[in-house]
Amino acid sequence: MKKKLLTVAMFMGMLFVLASCDFLSTIIAVKGFYTEYQDYSAVYNEATQFTVLTENELIVSDTDVVGFEDINSRVYVMFDQNSSFMYVEQSINEESRSSLYEDTGELYIEYIVEDMVVTPTLPSAEDRYDDNINGNILNENFNYEDVSGENKTGDHTYELDVYLNQAINLDVLSEFVNQLEVFGGDLSSFDNAIAHVVITFTAEESVIELNVTLTDYTITFADETFVTLSLTNHTVLMIPDDFAFPDVFNAPFEMVAVDNIALARRVYESGDNVLYPALSGDNGWVQVSLSEGIYAFEATDPQFTLMVYDADGNEAGVSSEHGYIRELVVTGETQTFYLYISALADTQIDIGILQIDESGVVITTTIPITTQPVTTEAITTNTED
């Protein structure tokens, strides 16, 4: 799934910018909008954590050419400008993906989350989220002179009609534009599209909700063929009272070991289980932190091979006499080791990291597990004072 399909979520507030909006004070019919716009801009300018949800539906109602398809997309972003992480859920039609992104300064990592199984990877340049991104309630080219039908329809709800390209970033239509290009169309095909915009402000969690509607808009091509479509865009910015990224480094998530030692980002300790699904031939690295003691790596009916290396890449540990896969003696301060696991069949890797004494008896330890909630559902907001 290409990044260009996702920019619709990104323009709506990654950095909430109040820019050249004095003209809004002249909209007498919606004079409250100007005040609320300023108030909420100040809130988002100070906010370090917020979320953006964008949902789009494009429906082709009539056409005399073959090839146009309806489009449904959804993007949900959790953003913390003081964190190295960003969480993104994205879907277009039947294709979906959930990812936690991490920028370490040296590596840009995408942790793909699917059914609580996490796969770390290095995303391509087009799939990264490290651009300088800013946004506004409306597009930066919003012009009051193009506004019509201004109205205040509730205590904190405002409506107006404006050109579609001033209401939303047309990158939201990129997949549809790919279809248009076959017939000689492009983004300029929407230059004359007038959209109806409803904006609602809600004090609780500083919610700004936009609903943009374009109904029965017809594009006529050079050969007189045509397509008629309708578009709805629903965008919600909010500063949630409860904000937590999914903690992909702890249970109940399972982190897949991949064949890049730099991506062995989850750190296991004594008492943990290295647990994840693997396919035959998969190789991967796992990082382990162990204090002084004797350790074994145990598995029942293992369908994999296992090697243990120290932080310098030297093989560590010897075959155990106690029925374990490997045995490792750690002396001195806490040290980092790496397991290299090679699956021999499609299997569920399950390796217990056990501390034992010199007689081979397992030393029982209690390892606290920290989990954080995962946000996977669309945000629902209610308009209220």
mmCIF file of N, CA, C and O in Angstrom, residues 139-234:
data_model
loop_
_atom_site.group_PDB
_atom_site.id
_atom_site.type_symbol
_atom_site.label_atom_id
_atom_site.label_comp_id
_atom_site.label_asym_id
_atom_site.label_seq_id
_atom_site.Cartn_x
_atom_site.Cartn_y
_atom_site.Cartn_z
ATOM 1 N N ASN A 139 -7.764 23.326 3.601
ATOM 2 C CA ASN A 139 -6.519 23.407 2.854
ATOM 3 C C ASN A 139 -5.942 24.825 2.887
ATOM 4 O O ASN A 139 -6.660 25.815 3.045
ATOM 5 N N GLU A 140 -4.629 24.927 2.709
ATOM 6 C CA GLU A 140 -3.963 26.219 2.796
ATOM 7 C C GLU A 140 -4.424 27.195 1.725
ATOM 8 O O GLU A 140 -4.275 28.412 1.872
ATOM 9 N N ASN A 141 -4.999 26.693 0.623
ATOM 10 C CA ASN A 141 -5.466 27.574 -0.445
ATOM 11 C C ASN A 141 -6.920 27.992 -0.248
ATOM 12 O O ASN A 141 -7.541 28.550 -1.151
ATOM 13 N N PHE A 142 -7.479 27.720 0.952
ATOM 14 C CA PHE A 142 -8.844 28.132 1.253
ATOM 15 C C PHE A 142 -8.968 29.643 1.072
ATOM 16 O O PHE A 142 -8.151 30.413 1.557
ATOM 17 N N ASN A 143 -10.021 30.083 0.368
ATOM 18 C CA ASN A 143 -10.209 31.499 0.062
ATOM 19 C C ASN A 143 -11.655 31.875 0.351
ATOM 20 O O ASN A 143 -12.586 31.313 -0.234
ATOM 21 N N TYR A 144 -11.850 32.864 1.236
ATOM 22 C CA TYR A 144 -13.208 33.271 1.595
ATOM 23 C C TYR A 144 -14.009 33.731 0.381
ATOM 24 O O TYR A 144 -15.225 33.530 0.303
ATOM 25 N N GLU A 145 -13.348 34.312 -0.589
ATOM 26 C CA GLU A 145 -14.057 34.819 -1.756
ATOM 27 C C GLU A 145 -14.738 33.703 -2.538
ATOM 28 O O GLU A 145 -15.656 33.960 -3.323
ATOM 29 N N ASP A 146 -14.281 32.470 -2.341
ATOM 30 C CA ASP A 146 -14.880 31.336 -3.045
ATOM 31 C C ASP A 146 -15.976 30.657 -2.241
ATOM 32 O O ASP A 146 -16.571 29.684 -2.699
ATOM 33 N N VAL A 147 -16.242 31.157 -1.024
ATOM 34 C CA VAL A 147 -17.211 30.517 -0.136
ATOM 35 C C VAL A 147 -18.628 30.985 -0.458
ATOM 36 O O VAL A 147 -18.864 32.155 -0.763
ATOM 37 N N SER A 148 -19.572 30.053 -0.382
ATOM 38 C CA SER A 148 -20.983 30.402 -0.508
ATOM 39 C C SER A 148 -21.782 29.544 0.470
ATOM 40 O O SER A 148 -21.269 28.574 1.021
ATOM 41 N N GLY A 149 -23.026 29.915 0.687
ATOM 42 C CA GLY A 149 -23.908 29.122 1.536
ATOM 43 C C GLY A 149 -23.487 29.047 2.976
ATOM 44 O O GLY A 149 -23.779 28.072 3.662
ATOM 45 N N GLU A 150 -22.800 30.107 3.487
ATOM 46 C CA GLU A 150 -22.347 30.070 4.877
ATOM 47 C C GLU A 150 -23.556 30.018 5.811
ATOM 48 O O GLU A 150 -24.542 30.713 5.619
ATOM 49 N N ASN A 151 -23.432 29.214 6.866
ATOM 50 C CA ASN A 151 -24.531 29.109 7.817
ATOM 51 C C ASN A 151 -24.035 28.501 9.110
ATOM 52 O O ASN A 151 -23.105 27.689 9.113
ATOM 53 N N LYS A 152 -24.626 28.928 10.217
ATOM 54 C CA LYS A 152 -24.374 28.300 11.513
ATOM 55 C C LYS A 152 -25.584 27.448 11.837
ATOM 56 O O LYS A 152 -26.688 27.966 11.994
ATOM 57 N N THR A 153 -25.385 26.121 11.942
ATOM 58 C CA THR A 153 -26.514 25.209 12.103
ATOM 59 C C THR A 153 -26.594 24.593 13.486
ATOM 60 O O THR A 153 -27.448 23.753 13.737
ATOM 61 N N GLY A 154 -25.688 24.975 14.370
ATOM 62 C CA GLY A 154 -25.713 24.482 15.747
ATOM 63 C C GLY A 154 -24.831 25.367 16.592
ATOM 64 O O GLY A 154 -24.178 26.293 16.095
ATOM 65 N N ASP A 155 -24.812 25.117 17.910
ATOM 66 C CA ASP A 155 -24.010 25.955 18.798
ATOM 67 C C ASP A 155 -22.541 25.978 18.389
ATOM 68 O O ASP A 155 -21.860 26.990 18.529
ATOM 69 N N HIS A 156 -22.050 24.864 17.874
ATOM 70 C CA HIS A 156 -20.643 24.784 17.505
ATOM 71 C C HIS A 156 -20.472 24.129 16.126
ATOM 72 O O HIS A 156 -19.436 23.545 15.844
ATOM 73 N N THR A 157 -21.482 24.247 15.277
ATOM 74 C CA THR A 157 -21.464 23.622 13.957
ATOM 75 C C THR A 157 -21.659 24.683 12.877
ATOM 76 O O THR A 157 -22.554 25.526 12.975
ATOM 77 N N TYR A 158 -20.803 24.609 11.842
ATOM 78 C CA TYR A 158 -20.809 25.603 10.777
ATOM 79 C C TYR A 158 -20.797 24.886 9.430
ATOM 80 O O TYR A 158 -20.145 23.852 9.272
ATOM 81 N N GLU A 159 -21.516 25.466 8.457
ATOM 82 C CA GLU A 159 -21.591 24.872 7.131
ATOM 83 C C GLU A 159 -21.231 25.918 6.078
ATOM 84 O O GLU A 159 -21.492 27.110 6.254
ATOM 85 N N LEU A 160 -20.656 25.434 4.984
ATOM 86 C CA LEU A 160 -20.340 26.314 3.862
ATOM 87 C C LEU A 160 -20.100 25.471 2.621
ATOM 88 O O LEU A 160 -19.892 24.259 2.702
ATOM 89 N N ASP A 161 -20.156 26.128 1.483
ATOM 90 C CA ASP A 161 -19.840 25.490 0.209
ATOM 91 C C ASP A 161 -18.560 26.112 -0.328
ATOM 92 O O ASP A 161 -18.401 27.348 -0.320
ATOM 93 N N VAL A 162 -17.654 25.277 -0.803
ATOM 94 C CA VAL A 162 -16.365 25.771 -1.274
ATOM 95 C C VAL A 162 -15.805 24.765 -2.270
ATOM 96 O O VAL A 162 -16.245 23.606 -2.323
ATOM 97 N N TYR A 163 -14.839 25.194 -3.081
ATOM 98 C CA TYR A 163 -14.215 24.264 -4.023
ATOM 99 C C TYR A 163 -13.604 23.078 -3.274
ATOM 100 O O TYR A 163 -12.985 23.247 -2.216
ATOM 101 N N LEU A 164 -13.775 21.879 -3.843
ATOM 102 C CA LEU A 164 -13.293 20.663 -3.193
ATOM 103 C C LEU A 164 -11.809 20.740 -2.892
ATOM 104 O O LEU A 164 -11.354 20.319 -1.819
ATOM 105 N N ASN A 165 -11.012 21.300 -3.810
ATOM 106 C CA ASN A 165 -9.565 21.335 -3.605
ATOM 107 C C ASN A 165 -9.148 22.333 -2.533
ATOM 108 O O ASN A 165 -7.980 22.400 -2.158
ATOM 109 N N GLN A 166 -10.100 23.149 -2.013
ATOM 110 C CA GLN A 166 -9.820 24.015 -0.881
ATOM 111 C C GLN A 166 -10.274 23.371 0.433
ATOM 112 O O GLN A 166 -9.876 23.801 1.505
ATOM 113 N N ALA A 167 -11.110 22.350 0.313
ATOM 114 C CA ALA A 167 -11.639 21.689 1.508
ATOM 115 C C ALA A 167 -10.788 20.506 1.936
ATOM 116 O O ALA A 167 -10.611 20.259 3.129
ATOM 117 N N ILE A 168 -10.261 19.758 0.971
ATOM 118 C CA ILE A 168 -9.456 18.585 1.301
ATOM 119 C C ILE A 168 -8.250 18.527 0.376
ATOM 120 O O ILE A 168 -8.240 19.124 -0.707
ATOM 121 N N ASN A 169 -7.250 17.777 0.814
ATOM 122 C CA ASN A 169 -6.093 17.504 -0.024
ATOM 123 C C ASN A 169 -6.494 16.447 -1.043
ATOM 124 O O ASN A 169 -6.890 15.341 -0.672
ATOM 125 N N LEU A 170 -6.408 16.758 -2.317
ATOM 126 C CA LEU A 170 -6.901 15.841 -3.344
ATOM 127 C C LEU A 170 -6.049 14.588 -3.497
ATOM 128 O O LEU A 170 -6.379 13.718 -4.303
ATOM 129 N N ASP A 171 -4.961 14.484 -2.728
ATOM 130 C CA ASP A 171 -4.224 13.215 -2.722
ATOM 131 C C ASP A 171 -5.121 12.076 -2.251
ATOM 132 O O ASP A 171 -4.843 10.904 -2.518
ATOM 133 N N VAL A 172 -6.193 12.414 -1.530
ATOM 134 C CA VAL A 172 -7.149 11.390 -1.127
ATOM 135 C C VAL A 172 -7.719 10.668 -2.342
ATOM 136 O O VAL A 172 -8.152 9.522 -2.253
ATOM 137 N N LEU A 173 -7.718 11.329 -3.491
ATOM 138 C CA LEU A 173 -8.286 10.752 -4.700
ATOM 139 C C LEU A 173 -7.246 10.098 -5.588
ATOM 140 O O LEU A 173 -7.534 9.761 -6.736
ATOM 141 N N SER A 174 -6.046 9.909 -5.078
ATOM 142 C CA SER A 174 -4.948 9.443 -5.931
ATOM 143 C C SER A 174 -5.258 8.120 -6.612
ATOM 144 O O SER A 174 -4.917 7.927 -7.783
ATOM 145 N N GLU A 175 -5.892 7.202 -5.895
ATOM 146 C CA GLU A 175 -6.205 5.912 -6.506
ATOM 147 C C GLU A 175 -7.226 6.081 -7.625
ATOM 148 O O GLU A 175 -7.130 5.443 -8.674
ATOM 149 N N PHE A 176 -8.196 6.967 -7.413
ATOM 150 C CA PHE A 176 -9.177 7.219 -8.470
ATOM 151 C C PHE A 176 -8.541 7.963 -9.638
ATOM 152 O O PHE A 176 -8.881 7.721 -10.802
ATOM 153 N N VAL A 177 -7.617 8.871 -9.337
ATOM 154 C CA VAL A 177 -6.934 9.607 -10.399
ATOM 155 C C VAL A 177 -6.149 8.648 -11.282
ATOM 156 O O VAL A 177 -6.032 8.862 -12.500
ATOM 157 N N ASN A 178 -5.629 7.585 -10.704
ATOM 158 C CA ASN A 178 -4.945 6.576 -11.521
ATOM 159 C C ASN A 178 -5.888 6.017 -12.582
ATOM 160 O O ASN A 178 -5.478 5.708 -13.707
ATOM 161 N N GLN A 179 -7.169 5.889 -12.208
ATOM 162 C CA GLN A 179 -8.163 5.422 -13.171
ATOM 163 C C GLN A 179 -8.472 6.509 -14.202
ATOM 164 O O GLN A 179 -8.613 6.237 -15.397
ATOM 165 N N LEU A 180 -8.553 7.765 -13.730
ATOM 166 C CA LEU A 180 -8.839 8.876 -14.642
ATOM 167 C C LEU A 180 -7.767 9.020 -15.719
ATOM 168 O O LEU A 180 -8.067 9.347 -16.876
ATOM 169 N N GLU A 181 -6.510 8.795 -15.332
ATOM 170 C CA GLU A 181 -5.398 9.016 -16.251
ATOM 171 C C GLU A 181 -5.494 8.138 -17.490
ATOM 172 O O GLU A 181 -4.993 8.498 -18.560
ATOM 173 N N VAL A 182 -6.142 7.000 -17.361
ATOM 174 C CA VAL A 182 -6.313 6.107 -18.506
ATOM 175 C C VAL A 182 -7.118 6.808 -19.598
ATOM 176 O O VAL A 182 -6.924 6.573 -20.794
ATOM 177 N N PHE A 183 -8.002 7.725 -19.174
ATOM 178 C CA PHE A 183 -8.884 8.399 -20.123
ATOM 179 C C PHE A 183 -8.491 9.865 -20.337
ATOM 180 O O PHE A 183 -9.252 10.649 -20.889
ATOM 181 N N GLY A 184 -7.282 10.239 -19.863
ATOM 182 C CA GLY A 184 -6.789 11.583 -20.076
ATOM 183 C C GLY A 184 -7.144 12.572 -18.981
ATOM 184 O O GLY A 184 -6.925 13.778 -19.138
ATOM 185 N N GLY A 185 -7.672 12.105 -17.878
ATOM 186 C CA GLY A 185 -8.011 12.988 -16.777
ATOM 187 C C GLY A 185 -6.888 13.076 -15.756
ATOM 188 O O GLY A 185 -5.918 12.321 -15.799
ATOM 189 N N ASP A 186 -7.013 14.033 -14.831
ATOM 190 C CA ASP A 186 -6.056 14.171 -13.736
ATOM 191 C C ASP A 186 -6.732 14.956 -12.614
ATOM 192 O O ASP A 186 -7.953 15.159 -12.636
ATOM 193 N N LEU A 187 -5.944 15.422 -11.634
ATOM 194 C CA LEU A 187 -6.534 16.150 -10.512
ATOM 195 C C LEU A 187 -7.258 17.416 -10.955
ATOM 196 O O LEU A 187 -8.209 17.854 -10.298
ATOM 197 N N SER A 188 -6.823 18.010 -12.072
ATOM 198 C CA SER A 188 -7.488 19.224 -12.559
ATOM 199 C C SER A 188 -8.930 18.946 -12.978
ATOM 200 O O SER A 188 -9.726 19.880 -13.136
ATOM 201 N N SER A 189 -9.284 17.679 -13.132
ATOM 202 C CA SER A 189 -10.662 17.328 -13.474
ATOM 203 C C SER A 189 -11.631 17.739 -12.372
ATOM 204 O O SER A 189 -12.839 17.832 -12.595
ATOM 205 N N PHE A 190 -11.090 18.005 -11.163
ATOM 206 C CA PHE A 190 -11.931 18.404 -10.036
ATOM 207 C C PHE A 190 -11.878 19.905 -9.761
ATOM 208 O O PHE A 190 -12.381 20.360 -8.741
ATOM 209 N N ASP A 191 -11.293 20.670 -10.660
ATOM 210 C CA ASP A 191 -11.127 22.098 -10.421
ATOM 211 C C ASP A 191 -12.450 22.818 -10.199
ATOM 212 O O ASP A 191 -12.507 23.820 -9.466
ATOM 213 N N ASN A 192 -13.512 22.367 -10.824
ATOM 214 C CA ASN A 192 -14.808 23.057 -10.722
ATOM 215 C C ASN A 192 -15.757 22.384 -9.733
ATOM 216 O O ASN A 192 -16.928 22.758 -9.651
ATOM 217 N N ALA A 193 -15.252 21.417 -8.981
ATOM 218 C CA ALA A 193 -16.109 20.681 -8.045
ATOM 219 C C ALA A 193 -16.377 21.514 -6.792
ATOM 220 O O ALA A 193 -15.444 21.966 -6.130
ATOM 221 N N ILE A 194 -17.655 21.748 -6.479
ATOM 222 C CA ILE A 194 -18.049 22.476 -5.278
ATOM 223 C C ILE A 194 -18.514 21.474 -4.232
ATOM 224 O O ILE A 194 -19.418 20.668 -4.476
ATOM 225 N N ALA A 195 -17.885 21.521 -3.058
ATOM 226 C CA ALA A 195 -18.209 20.587 -1.978
ATOM 227 C C ALA A 195 -18.961 21.303 -0.863
ATOM 228 O O ALA A 195 -18.771 22.500 -0.630
ATOM 229 N N HIS A 196 -19.791 20.554 -0.174
ATOM 230 C CA HIS A 196 -20.476 21.074 1.009
ATOM 231 C C HIS A 196 -19.694 20.626 2.241
ATOM 232 O O HIS A 196 -19.396 19.441 2.408
ATOM 233 N N VAL A 197 -19.345 21.582 3.097
ATOM 234 C CA VAL A 197 -18.485 21.311 4.246
ATOM 235 C C VAL A 197 -19.237 21.610 5.535
ATOM 236 O O VAL A 197 -19.844 22.678 5.678
ATOM 237 N N VAL A 198 -19.206 20.667 6.472
ATOM 238 C CA VAL A 198 -19.769 20.849 7.807
ATOM 239 C C VAL A 198 -18.636 20.686 8.819
ATOM 240 O O VAL A 198 -17.950 19.661 8.817
ATOM 241 N N ILE A 199 -18.428 21.698 9.654
ATOM 242 C CA ILE A 199 -17.350 21.682 10.647
ATOM 243 C C ILE A 199 -17.965 21.805 12.037
ATOM 244 O O ILE A 199 -18.743 22.733 12.290
ATOM 245 N N THR A 200 -17.606 20.874 12.927
ATOM 246 C CA THR A 200 -18.131 20.886 14.289
ATOM 247 C C THR A 200 -16.985 20.878 15.285
ATOM 248 O O THR A 200 -16.038 20.096 15.143
ATOM 249 N N PHE A 201 -17.064 21.735 16.290
ATOM 250 C CA PHE A 201 -16.085 21.796 17.370
ATOM 251 C C PHE A 201 -16.716 21.232 18.646
ATOM 252 O O PHE A 201 -17.854 21.571 18.980
ATOM 253 N N THR A 202 -15.964 20.375 19.358
ATOM 254 C CA THR A 202 -16.435 19.816 20.620
ATOM 255 C C THR A 202 -15.348 19.990 21.660
ATOM 256 O O THR A 202 -14.208 19.564 21.451
ATOM 257 N N ALA A 203 -15.701 20.626 22.785
ATOM 258 C CA ALA A 203 -14.700 20.954 23.797
ATOM 259 C C ALA A 203 -14.068 19.711 24.398
ATOM 260 O O ALA A 203 -12.851 19.657 24.626
ATOM 261 N N GLU A 204 -14.876 18.678 24.672
ATOM 262 C CA GLU A 204 -14.331 17.462 25.273
ATOM 263 C C GLU A 204 -13.351 16.799 24.319
ATOM 264 O O GLU A 204 -13.683 16.498 23.170
ATOM 265 N N GLU A 205 -12.134 16.624 24.741
ATOM 266 C CA GLU A 205 -11.034 16.063 23.961
ATOM 267 C C GLU A 205 -10.700 16.905 22.726
ATOM 268 O O GLU A 205 -10.059 16.427 21.782
ATOM 269 N N SER A 206 -11.127 18.165 22.743
ATOM 270 C CA SER A 206 -10.767 19.134 21.684
ATOM 271 C C SER A 206 -11.029 18.592 20.284
ATOM 272 O O SER A 206 -10.189 18.672 19.388
ATOM 273 N N VAL A 207 -12.202 18.061 20.078
ATOM 274 C CA VAL A 207 -12.532 17.411 18.809
ATOM 275 C C VAL A 207 -12.888 18.441 17.742
ATOM 276 O O VAL A 207 -13.664 19.365 17.974
ATOM 277 N N ILE A 208 -12.286 18.276 16.580
ATOM 278 C CA ILE A 208 -12.682 19.010 15.378
ATOM 279 C C ILE A 208 -13.115 17.972 14.353
ATOM 280 O O ILE A 208 -12.338 17.090 13.986
ATOM 281 N N GLU A 209 -14.348 18.080 13.910
ATOM 282 C CA GLU A 209 -14.894 17.079 12.991
ATOM 283 C C GLU A 209 -15.327 17.743 11.698
ATOM 284 O O GLU A 209 -16.060 18.736 11.715
ATOM 285 N N LEU A 210 -14.860 17.216 10.585
ATOM 286 C CA LEU A 210 -15.222 17.706 9.261
ATOM 287 C C LEU A 210 -15.988 16.635 8.501
ATOM 288 O O LEU A 210 -15.609 15.457 8.519
ATOM 289 N N ASN A 211 -17.049 17.073 7.831
ATOM 290 C CA ASN A 211 -17.740 16.222 6.872
ATOM 291 C C ASN A 211 -17.815 16.980 5.559
ATOM 292 O O ASN A 211 -18.389 18.070 5.484
ATOM 293 N N VAL A 212 -17.179 16.425 4.538
ATOM 294 C CA VAL A 212 -17.120 17.060 3.222
ATOM 295 C C VAL A 212 -17.874 16.175 2.236
ATOM 296 O O VAL A 212 -17.623 14.961 2.167
ATOM 297 N N THR A 213 -18.791 16.773 1.473
ATOM 298 C CA THR A 213 -19.624 16.002 0.555
ATOM 299 C C THR A 213 -19.593 16.624 -0.837
ATOM 300 O O THR A 213 -19.795 17.838 -0.998
ATOM 301 N N LEU A 214 -19.341 15.784 -1.810
ATOM 302 C CA LEU A 214 -19.439 16.169 -3.222
ATOM 303 C C LEU A 214 -20.441 15.217 -3.859
ATOM 304 O O LEU A 214 -20.251 13.998 -3.819
ATOM 305 N N THR A 215 -21.516 15.760 -4.443
ATOM 306 C CA THR A 215 -22.607 14.913 -4.919
ATOM 307 C C THR A 215 -22.789 15.048 -6.425
ATOM 308 O O THR A 215 -22.877 16.162 -6.965
ATOM 309 N N ASP A 216 -22.841 13.895 -7.093
ATOM 310 C CA ASP A 216 -23.155 13.808 -8.526
ATOM 311 C C ASP A 216 -22.321 14.776 -9.354
ATOM 312 O O ASP A 216 -22.836 15.594 -10.136
ATOM 313 N N TYR A 217 -21.017 14.662 -9.204
ATOM 314 C CA TYR A 217 -20.100 15.492 -9.984
ATOM 315 C C TYR A 217 -19.709 14.726 -11.251
ATOM 316 O O TYR A 217 -19.293 13.560 -11.187
ATOM 317 N N THR A 218 -19.826 15.394 -12.410
ATOM 318 C CA THR A 218 -19.569 14.739 -13.688
ATOM 319 C C THR A 218 -18.272 15.257 -14.310
ATOM 320 O O THR A 218 -18.047 16.463 -14.383
ATOM 321 N N ILE A 219 -17.428 14.329 -14.716
ATOM 322 C CA ILE A 219 -16.200 14.634 -15.448
ATOM 323 C C ILE A 219 -16.389 14.156 -16.888
ATOM 324 O O ILE A 219 -16.689 12.979 -17.115
ATOM 325 N N THR A 220 -16.219 15.060 -17.840
ATOM 326 C CA THR A 220 -16.362 14.716 -19.254
ATOM 327 C C THR A 220 -14.980 14.736 -19.915
ATOM 328 O O THR A 220 -14.233 15.710 -19.774
ATOM 329 N N PHE A 221 -14.667 13.677 -20.614
ATOM 330 C CA PHE A 221 -13.353 13.537 -21.235
ATOM 331 C C PHE A 221 -13.374 14.076 -22.666
ATOM 332 O O PHE A 221 -14.430 14.427 -23.216
ATOM 333 N N ALA A 222 -12.187 14.148 -23.260
ATOM 334 C CA ALA A 222 -12.037 14.755 -24.596
ATOM 335 C C ALA A 222 -12.879 14.043 -25.644
ATOM 336 O O ALA A 222 -13.356 14.674 -26.596
ATOM 337 N N ASP A 223 -13.097 12.746 -25.475
ATOM 338 C CA ASP A 223 -13.882 11.996 -26.461
ATOM 339 C C ASP A 223 -15.367 11.980 -26.134
ATOM 340 O O ASP A 223 -16.126 11.190 -26.685
ATOM 341 N N GLU A 224 -15.773 12.862 -25.189
ATOM 342 C CA GLU A 224 -17.173 13.025 -24.780
ATOM 343 C C GLU A 224 -17.680 11.877 -23.896
ATOM 344 O O GLU A 224 -18.856 11.860 -23.545
ATOM 345 N N THR A 225 -16.849 10.930 -23.573
ATOM 346 C CA THR A 225 -17.243 9.961 -22.558
ATOM 347 C C THR A 225 -17.232 10.656 -21.201
ATOM 348 O O THR A 225 -16.625 11.719 -21.038
ATOM 349 N N PHE A 226 -17.866 10.045 -20.189
ATOM 350 C CA PHE A 226 -18.015 10.740 -18.916
ATOM 351 C C PHE A 226 -18.063 9.757 -17.750
ATOM 352 O O PHE A 226 -18.247 8.540 -17.919
ATOM 353 N N VAL A 227 -17.885 10.307 -16.552
ATOM 354 C CA VAL A 227 -18.109 9.559 -15.322
ATOM 355 C C VAL A 227 -18.741 10.514 -14.318
ATOM 356 O O VAL A 227 -18.339 11.676 -14.208
ATOM 357 N N THR A 228 -19.770 10.044 -13.616
ATOM 358 C CA THR A 228 -20.433 10.815 -12.570
ATOM 359 C C THR A 228 -20.188 10.118 -11.238
ATOM 360 O O THR A 228 -20.369 8.899 -11.125
ATOM 361 N N LEU A 229 -19.762 10.905 -10.238
ATOM 362 C CA LEU A 229 -19.367 10.313 -8.971
ATOM 363 C C LEU A 229 -19.836 11.162 -7.803
ATOM 364 O O LEU A 229 -20.181 12.333 -7.949
ATOM 365 N N SER A 230 -19.834 10.554 -6.628
ATOM 366 C CA SER A 230 -20.089 11.252 -5.368
ATOM 367 C C SER A 230 -18.989 10.884 -4.387
ATOM 368 O O SER A 230 -18.498 9.751 -4.387
ATOM 369 N N LEU A 231 -18.606 11.864 -3.556
ATOM 370 C CA LEU A 231 -17.513 11.658 -2.609
ATOM 371 C C LEU A 231 -17.929 12.148 -1.227
ATOM 372 O O LEU A 231 -18.519 13.217 -1.089
ATOM 373 N N THR A 232 -17.619 11.369 -0.213
ATOM 374 C CA THR A 232 -17.772 11.818 1.170
ATOM 375 C C THR A 232 -16.441 11.663 1.876
ATOM 376 O O THR A 232 -15.741 10.659 1.704
ATOM 377 N N ASN A 233 -16.082 12.683 2.646
ATOM 378 C CA ASN A 233 -14.857 12.674 3.430
ATOM 379 C C ASN A 233 -15.207 13.020 4.873
ATOM 380 O O ASN A 233 -15.844 14.038 5.131
ATOM 381 N N HIS A 234 -14.807 12.162 5.789
ATOM 382 C CA HIS A 234 -15.065 12.384 7.225
ATOM 383 C C HIS A 234 -13.716 12.393 7.937
ATOM 384 O O HIS A 234 -12.971 11.417 7.885
#
